[in-house]
Amino acid sequence: MVHASTPKLGSDIEKKTVLQGKVYKIKSVAELSALILKPGDKVVMQAGDWSNQQLNFKGKGTKEQPIILTTASPGKIKLTGSSNLKIDGEWLVVDGLAFADGYLDKGHVVQFSATSSNCRLTNSSIINYNPPSKETDYKWVSLYGNHNRVDHCDFTGKNHMGTTLVVWLADKPNYHQIDHNYFGPRPPLDANGGETIRIGTSDWSMHDSYTLVSNNIFDKCDGETEIISIKSGHNTIKNNLFYECDGTLTFRHGNFSEVLDNYFIGNKKKNTGGIRIIGENQKVEGNYLHGLTGTGLRAAISVMNAVENPKLNEYWQVKNALISKNMILDCTEAFSLGSGKNSTRVLVPDGVKIVDNYISNTPKLTTFEDQPKNLQIENNQLVGATLTNGFIKKTQELVKSDGVWQFKNALKKPFWLTEKIGPAWGEARNNY
């Protein structure tokens, strides 16, 4: 399952470790545990029985000489049974591990420790690592520590309780990076706790994370209504593809996050949604939303009502949200304002700006479940619906290029056609 996308890992870094560090070929966890690893060292797991193994990868590498854990046949030597991995150190790289044919009772399949920093999981996979009961709760990847990265991996088929990948917060921002991964189909869980990515928790939601989620594929991730749940501050979700996902990207808690230049393609699948806004100073800009069927909380862009004097786990008021330069095409409902209003969610959004968006062939333009305060709607281009205040007749022409509609004078290839993602997407990209 090796993917050609592994960035420089198989060339520059690896050559340095061969020259400057030792190469250890191991056949058991006991051999790994016995090693005292130094910068530049490389550990290579050999073919054999890697069932029910608890790997603890420890060491302190450097930026120039990370310590690498890989296998003799990346992607083909599989960790099975109840195997899991803990990454515990600095400048550690895990490359080419594959978890399959197994499950845990609790905990994490892959865990970056609380003291880890500048560590990386790349070119690895967790596929259908499911317990007999979907009520069993464990995470596939847990990111503690700071400045860690998960990239070019495959995570497909999680059907049980627990978020697929969690960023756990601490007193200081963690600055993690999650990029170029393929998050494959996840069936509906029919319960809360089926997010694909969660950044933070409600208890830590007023802390900042500064996590970057970019250039990932979310393919039919239907676990629950929140595909990505942002529960912290100052995060960026940028240039990802959400393909036929039953749910929304949700600013659930926290403030000052950005959702930029993402693609939401629903193909008229039931319950496909876009972006749901809660909290203060959130930014939604440059996103492409096409063929989404959701309304209300699952509208292309939904701006929620809040509760008065909320607890950390409740709905906080939307303040100063910027919604600009988004393209909303052939969706059931473009904007739902004051969505989720009920007997307790009575606090209306305040200071929402909806400016410079492009909306086409979307019958429900703006639905007011409640009336926001200080609402600004200006210079939004509209085709295929009745003009109303804040909307003007379209002035820019669209053409279909590389499978998506684009402005005629600003064509670009979507990232999934030019960049390397996880192996499973690479094999399937021609079908999308």
XYZ file of C-alpha atoms in Angstrom:
432
model
C 0.000 0.000 0.000
C 2.947 2.305 -0.493
C 1.948 5.561 -2.072
C 4.198 7.562 -4.307
C 3.205 10.705 -2.454
C 5.382 10.192 0.610
C 7.075 13.609 0.696
C 10.863 13.281 0.676
C 10.643 10.510 3.248
C 12.043 7.888 0.926
C 14.830 10.090 -0.417
C 16.415 12.963 1.478
C 15.533 11.973 5.028
C 16.069 8.253 4.529
C 19.473 8.684 2.908
C 20.629 10.826 5.809
C 19.520 8.237 8.357
C 21.346 5.457 6.542
C 24.527 7.524 6.547
C 24.253 9.063 9.991
C 22.222 6.610 12.065
C 21.802 2.902 12.637
C 19.267 0.637 10.932
C 17.584 -1.874 13.249
C 15.636 -4.791 11.760
C 13.154 -6.085 14.313
C 10.703 -8.997 14.506
C 8.944 -8.236 17.783
C 7.748 -5.515 20.131
C 10.270 -6.731 22.690
C 13.085 -5.896 20.286
C 11.635 -2.411 19.724
C 11.308 -1.803 23.469
C 14.931 -2.799 24.044
C 16.303 -0.193 21.644
C 17.768 3.106 22.795
C 17.222 5.163 19.682
C 19.265 8.185 18.691
C 18.804 10.888 16.021
C 19.006 9.430 12.525
C 18.202 5.854 13.533
C 15.745 3.780 11.550
C 13.704 0.819 12.774
C 12.408 -1.614 10.137
C 9.706 -4.115 11.106
C 10.299 -7.430 9.307
C 7.682 -9.812 7.955
C 6.210 -12.051 10.623
C 3.412 -12.265 13.180
C 2.431 -8.764 14.249
C -0.819 -9.719 15.951
C -1.844 -8.279 19.350
C 1.199 -6.013 19.506
C 1.417 -2.851 21.630
C 4.131 -0.762 20.012
C 5.681 2.033 22.035
C 7.857 4.098 19.696
C 10.073 6.309 21.851
C 13.019 8.560 21.145
C 14.254 12.064 20.558
C 15.257 12.820 17.015
C 15.974 16.205 15.483
C 14.543 18.116 12.555
C 17.563 17.200 10.432
C 17.740 13.623 11.749
C 14.339 12.259 12.724
C 14.002 8.707 13.998
C 11.972 6.528 11.624
C 9.785 3.488 12.260
C 8.730 1.654 9.089
C 8.324 -1.859 7.712
C 10.219 -3.963 5.196
C 7.097 -3.900 2.996
C 5.174 -0.700 3.825
C 1.447 -1.223 3.705
C 1.736 -5.012 3.348
C 3.025 -6.075 6.762
C -0.135 -5.716 8.845
C -0.717 -5.104 12.529
C -3.723 -7.209 13.490
C -5.723 -8.415 16.486
C -5.558 -5.867 19.326
C -2.436 -4.100 18.054
C -1.931 -0.405 18.699
C 0.799 2.214 18.573
C 1.993 4.986 20.880
C 4.269 7.693 19.462
C 6.164 9.189 22.372
C 9.021 11.605 21.773
C 10.324 14.308 19.480
C 10.892 14.290 15.707
C 9.660 10.720 15.281
C 8.314 9.505 11.911
C 6.048 6.483 11.501
C 5.881 5.506 7.832
C 3.927 2.738 6.127
C 2.159 0.931 8.994
C -1.140 -0.817 8.280
C -3.754 -1.800 10.885
C -6.362 -4.328 9.736
C -8.227 -7.459 10.799
C -8.529 -6.474 14.420
C -10.053 -4.204 17.043
C -9.576 -2.769 20.537
C -11.792 -2.787 23.601
C -10.959 0.848 24.421
C -8.328 3.553 23.998
C -6.657 4.520 20.723
C -5.288 2.612 17.743
C -2.624 5.286 17.249
C -1.838 7.784 20.002
C 0.588 10.698 19.945
C 1.547 11.130 23.611
C 0.937 14.286 25.634
C 4.668 15.043 25.586
C 5.175 14.331 21.878
C 6.226 17.121 19.540
C 7.081 17.407 15.851
C 6.133 13.775 15.279
C 4.507 12.373 12.184
C 2.281 9.518 11.016
C 2.504 9.170 7.234
C 1.614 6.750 4.459
C -0.191 4.514 6.943
C -3.672 3.029 7.169
C -6.396 1.853 9.524
C -9.013 -0.114 7.612
C -12.210 -1.653 9.077
C -10.594 -1.993 12.517
C -13.964 -2.615 14.119
C -15.197 -4.481 17.225
C -18.133 -6.912 17.235
C -20.395 -4.267 18.832
C -20.720 -0.773 17.412
C -21.314 0.461 21.004
C -17.604 -0.068 21.801
C -15.939 3.358 21.945
C -12.335 3.920 20.948
C -10.556 6.403 18.741
C -8.532 5.428 15.708
C -6.082 8.343 16.026
C -5.579 10.628 19.033
C -3.370 13.675 18.690
C -1.965 14.951 21.973
C 1.244 16.955 22.298
C 2.116 19.747 19.882
C 3.250 20.359 16.305
C 2.423 16.809 15.228
C 1.305 15.789 11.747
C -0.923 13.103 10.198
C -0.588 12.979 6.401
C -1.088 10.776 3.340
C -2.937 8.114 5.350
C -6.109 6.062 4.809
C -8.827 5.746 7.437
C -11.765 3.762 6.104
C -14.768 1.867 7.411
C -15.073 2.862 11.082
C -18.539 1.647 12.136
C -18.437 1.892 15.952
C -18.632 4.591 18.624
C -15.856 7.142 18.863
C -14.454 9.840 16.642
C -12.100 8.666 13.898
C -9.404 11.285 14.643
C -9.346 13.555 17.706
C -7.199 16.562 18.524
C -6.983 16.790 22.323
C -6.304 20.214 23.828
C -3.993 21.390 26.582
C -3.172 24.712 28.231
C -1.113 25.828 25.233
C -2.077 25.670 21.528
C -0.970 22.474 19.806
C -0.500 23.543 16.150
C -1.204 20.103 14.663
C -1.458 19.451 10.926
C -3.822 16.954 9.291
C -3.349 16.882 5.520
C -3.608 14.800 2.344
C -5.473 11.945 4.050
C -8.295 9.833 2.666
C -11.173 9.438 5.125
C -13.176 6.685 3.461
C -16.823 5.730 3.916
C -18.135 5.614 7.471
C -21.714 4.302 7.853
C -24.313 6.110 9.992
C -23.858 5.491 13.704
C -27.374 6.701 14.582
C -25.931 8.287 17.723
C -23.695 11.150 18.831
C -19.970 10.387 18.734
C -19.503 9.475 15.088
C -17.509 12.484 13.925
C -14.688 11.927 11.475
C -12.519 14.683 13.010
C -13.040 16.514 16.291
C -10.758 19.364 17.332
C -11.142 19.796 21.079
C -13.938 19.118 23.544
C -16.617 21.351 25.019
C -14.690 21.566 28.324
C -11.649 22.970 26.477
C -13.541 24.932 23.850
C -12.413 28.368 25.017
C -8.788 27.366 24.478
C -7.010 27.785 21.143
C -5.738 24.886 19.071
C -4.399 26.412 15.806
C -4.884 23.080 14.044
C -4.728 23.039 10.237
C -6.894 20.526 8.346
C -6.120 20.748 4.632
C -6.204 18.827 1.355
C -8.062 15.811 2.745
C -10.807 13.728 1.131
C -13.935 12.996 3.183
C -15.725 10.344 1.146
C -19.251 9.394 2.278
C -18.428 10.095 5.918
C -21.930 9.564 7.332
C -21.133 8.712 10.963
C -23.218 11.555 12.374
C -24.379 15.074 11.559
C -20.960 16.618 12.341
C -18.328 15.459 9.852
C -15.750 17.799 11.373
C -16.603 19.206 14.783
C -14.574 22.272 15.747
C -14.557 22.627 19.542
C -11.710 25.090 20.084
C -10.345 28.364 18.760
C -8.194 29.555 15.859
C -8.406 26.525 13.578
C -8.261 26.483 9.785
C -10.161 23.983 7.625
C -8.935 24.616 4.103
C -9.078 23.074 0.628
C -10.711 19.751 1.544
C -13.266 17.719 -0.427
C -16.470 16.565 1.283
C -17.961 14.064 -1.145
C -21.523 12.827 -0.594
C -21.245 13.228 3.184
C -24.418 13.003 5.247
C -23.738 15.904 7.624
C -22.009 19.253 7.999
C -18.711 20.851 8.881
C -19.649 22.422 12.212
C -18.209 25.289 14.254
C -19.588 23.611 17.399
C -17.656 25.478 20.115
C -14.895 28.049 20.303
C -14.172 31.180 18.294
C -11.976 32.675 15.565
C -11.822 29.666 13.231
C -11.848 29.707 9.418
C -13.382 27.436 6.781
C -11.786 28.352 3.463
C -11.840 27.076 -0.128
C -13.376 23.678 0.579
C -15.499 21.619 -1.820
C -18.839 20.154 -0.722
C -20.295 17.928 -3.434
C -23.564 16.234 -2.518
C -24.792 14.837 -5.851
C -28.318 15.198 -4.410
C -27.723 12.523 -1.788
C -30.198 12.762 1.102
C -29.135 14.884 4.104
C -25.958 16.221 2.533
C -25.115 19.528 4.187
C -22.555 22.284 4.150
C -21.289 24.500 6.967
C -22.969 25.190 10.318
C -21.888 28.275 12.258
C -21.915 28.733 16.039
C -19.705 31.068 18.114
C -17.847 34.323 17.551
C -15.714 35.722 14.735
C -15.952 32.674 12.495
C -15.054 33.029 8.810
C -16.568 31.073 5.903
C -15.013 32.108 2.610
C -14.384 30.781 -0.878
C -16.154 27.437 -0.443
C -17.825 25.468 -3.257
C -21.170 23.904 -2.312
C -22.944 21.893 -5.010
C -25.926 19.556 -5.039
C -26.589 19.599 -1.283
C -30.105 18.576 -0.226
C -30.073 19.607 3.434
C -32.153 22.423 4.925
C -32.195 24.189 8.281
C -29.286 22.847 10.317
C -28.001 21.125 7.158
C -28.433 24.020 4.725
C -25.509 24.954 2.500
C -24.675 27.552 5.168
C -26.555 27.445 8.460
C -26.249 30.159 11.134
C -27.679 28.976 14.449
C -29.635 30.498 17.267
C -28.134 30.127 20.768
C -29.174 29.794 24.388
C -28.881 32.579 26.923
C -26.068 32.211 29.480
C -24.860 28.982 27.896
C -22.815 26.299 29.576
C -19.664 25.198 27.779
C -21.465 22.282 26.136
C -24.449 24.340 24.960
C -25.034 26.617 21.975
C -23.174 29.925 22.078
C -24.291 33.026 20.225
C -23.071 33.695 16.712
C -21.325 37.075 16.632
C -19.514 38.784 13.748
C -19.575 35.878 11.298
C -18.234 36.608 7.814
C -19.752 34.577 4.960
C -18.184 35.680 1.688
C -17.151 34.596 -1.811
C -18.800 31.193 -1.527
C -20.335 29.456 -4.548
C -23.678 27.767 -3.844
C -25.010 25.803 -6.814
C -28.059 23.587 -7.202
C -28.589 23.239 -3.455
C -31.972 22.981 -1.748
C -31.335 25.904 0.635
C -28.535 28.462 0.513
C -28.711 30.261 3.867
C -30.635 29.328 6.992
C -30.524 32.120 9.581
C -31.530 31.574 13.193
C -31.596 27.844 12.493
C -32.376 25.477 15.328
C -34.638 27.980 17.046
C -36.710 26.407 19.816
C -37.937 27.239 23.314
C -34.390 27.521 24.692
C -32.375 28.550 21.611
C -33.772 32.074 21.452
C -30.603 34.211 21.205
C -30.325 35.371 17.599
C -27.108 35.766 15.571
C -25.590 39.241 15.817
C -23.412 40.929 13.204
C -23.558 38.374 10.382
C -22.179 39.530 7.006
C -23.261 37.703 3.837
C -21.362 39.385 1.027
C -20.011 38.645 -2.467
C -21.396 35.111 -2.706
C -22.573 33.439 -5.943
C -25.835 31.470 -5.837
C -27.379 29.573 -8.739
C -30.387 27.277 -9.171
C -31.109 27.152 -5.436
C -34.867 27.533 -4.782
C -34.642 28.459 -1.089
C -32.382 31.486 -0.978
C -32.516 32.818 2.587
C -34.715 31.192 5.199
C -35.269 33.153 8.409
C -36.094 30.854 11.300
C -35.399 33.919 13.442
C -34.365 37.483 12.628
C -30.652 38.203 13.245
C -29.434 41.520 14.624
C -27.172 43.783 12.565
C -27.446 41.552 9.497
C -25.581 42.734 6.408
C -26.426 41.156 3.026
C -24.683 42.832 0.110
C -23.517 42.252 -3.463
C -24.400 38.580 -3.715
C -24.767 37.389 -7.315
C -27.896 35.410 -8.080
C -29.226 33.366 -10.984
C -32.364 31.251 -11.165
C -34.291 32.913 -8.340
C -36.151 36.142 -7.591
C -33.913 39.066 -6.704
C -34.276 40.444 -3.202
C -32.362 42.954 -1.071
C -28.655 42.221 -1.010
C -28.710 40.156 -4.214
C -27.918 41.290 -7.739
C -28.229 39.635 -11.122
C -25.198 37.462 -11.877
C -22.293 39.294 -13.479
C -19.760 36.460 -13.778
C -20.006 33.452 -16.087
C -19.367 29.881 -14.934
C -17.893 27.036 -16.966
C -17.513 23.415 -15.944
C -13.856 22.457 -15.760
C -12.356 19.290 -14.229
C -15.731 18.281 -12.844
C -16.575 21.490 -10.982
C -18.111 24.805 -11.962
C -15.664 27.681 -11.965
C -15.479 31.318 -12.935
C -14.432 31.549 -16.551
C -11.568 33.903 -15.806
C -10.178 31.975 -12.804
C -9.874 28.296 -13.720
C -7.822 25.930 -11.562
C -7.592 22.178 -11.132
C -9.112 20.829 -7.917
C -6.406 19.607 -5.578
C -7.502 15.958 -5.695
C -6.601 15.823 -9.405
C -3.070 17.114 -8.953
C -1.946 16.129 -5.452
C -1.288 12.775 -3.845
C -3.788 11.682 -1.235
C -4.079 8.322 0.554
C -3.635 5.171 -1.537
C -7.326 4.221 -1.553
C -8.294 7.542 -3.076
C -5.495 7.282 -5.596
C -6.944 4.006 -6.800
C -10.503 5.365 -6.957
C -10.042 8.955 -8.109
C -11.145 8.238 -11.676
C -14.604 7.335 -10.379
C -15.160 10.775 -8.835
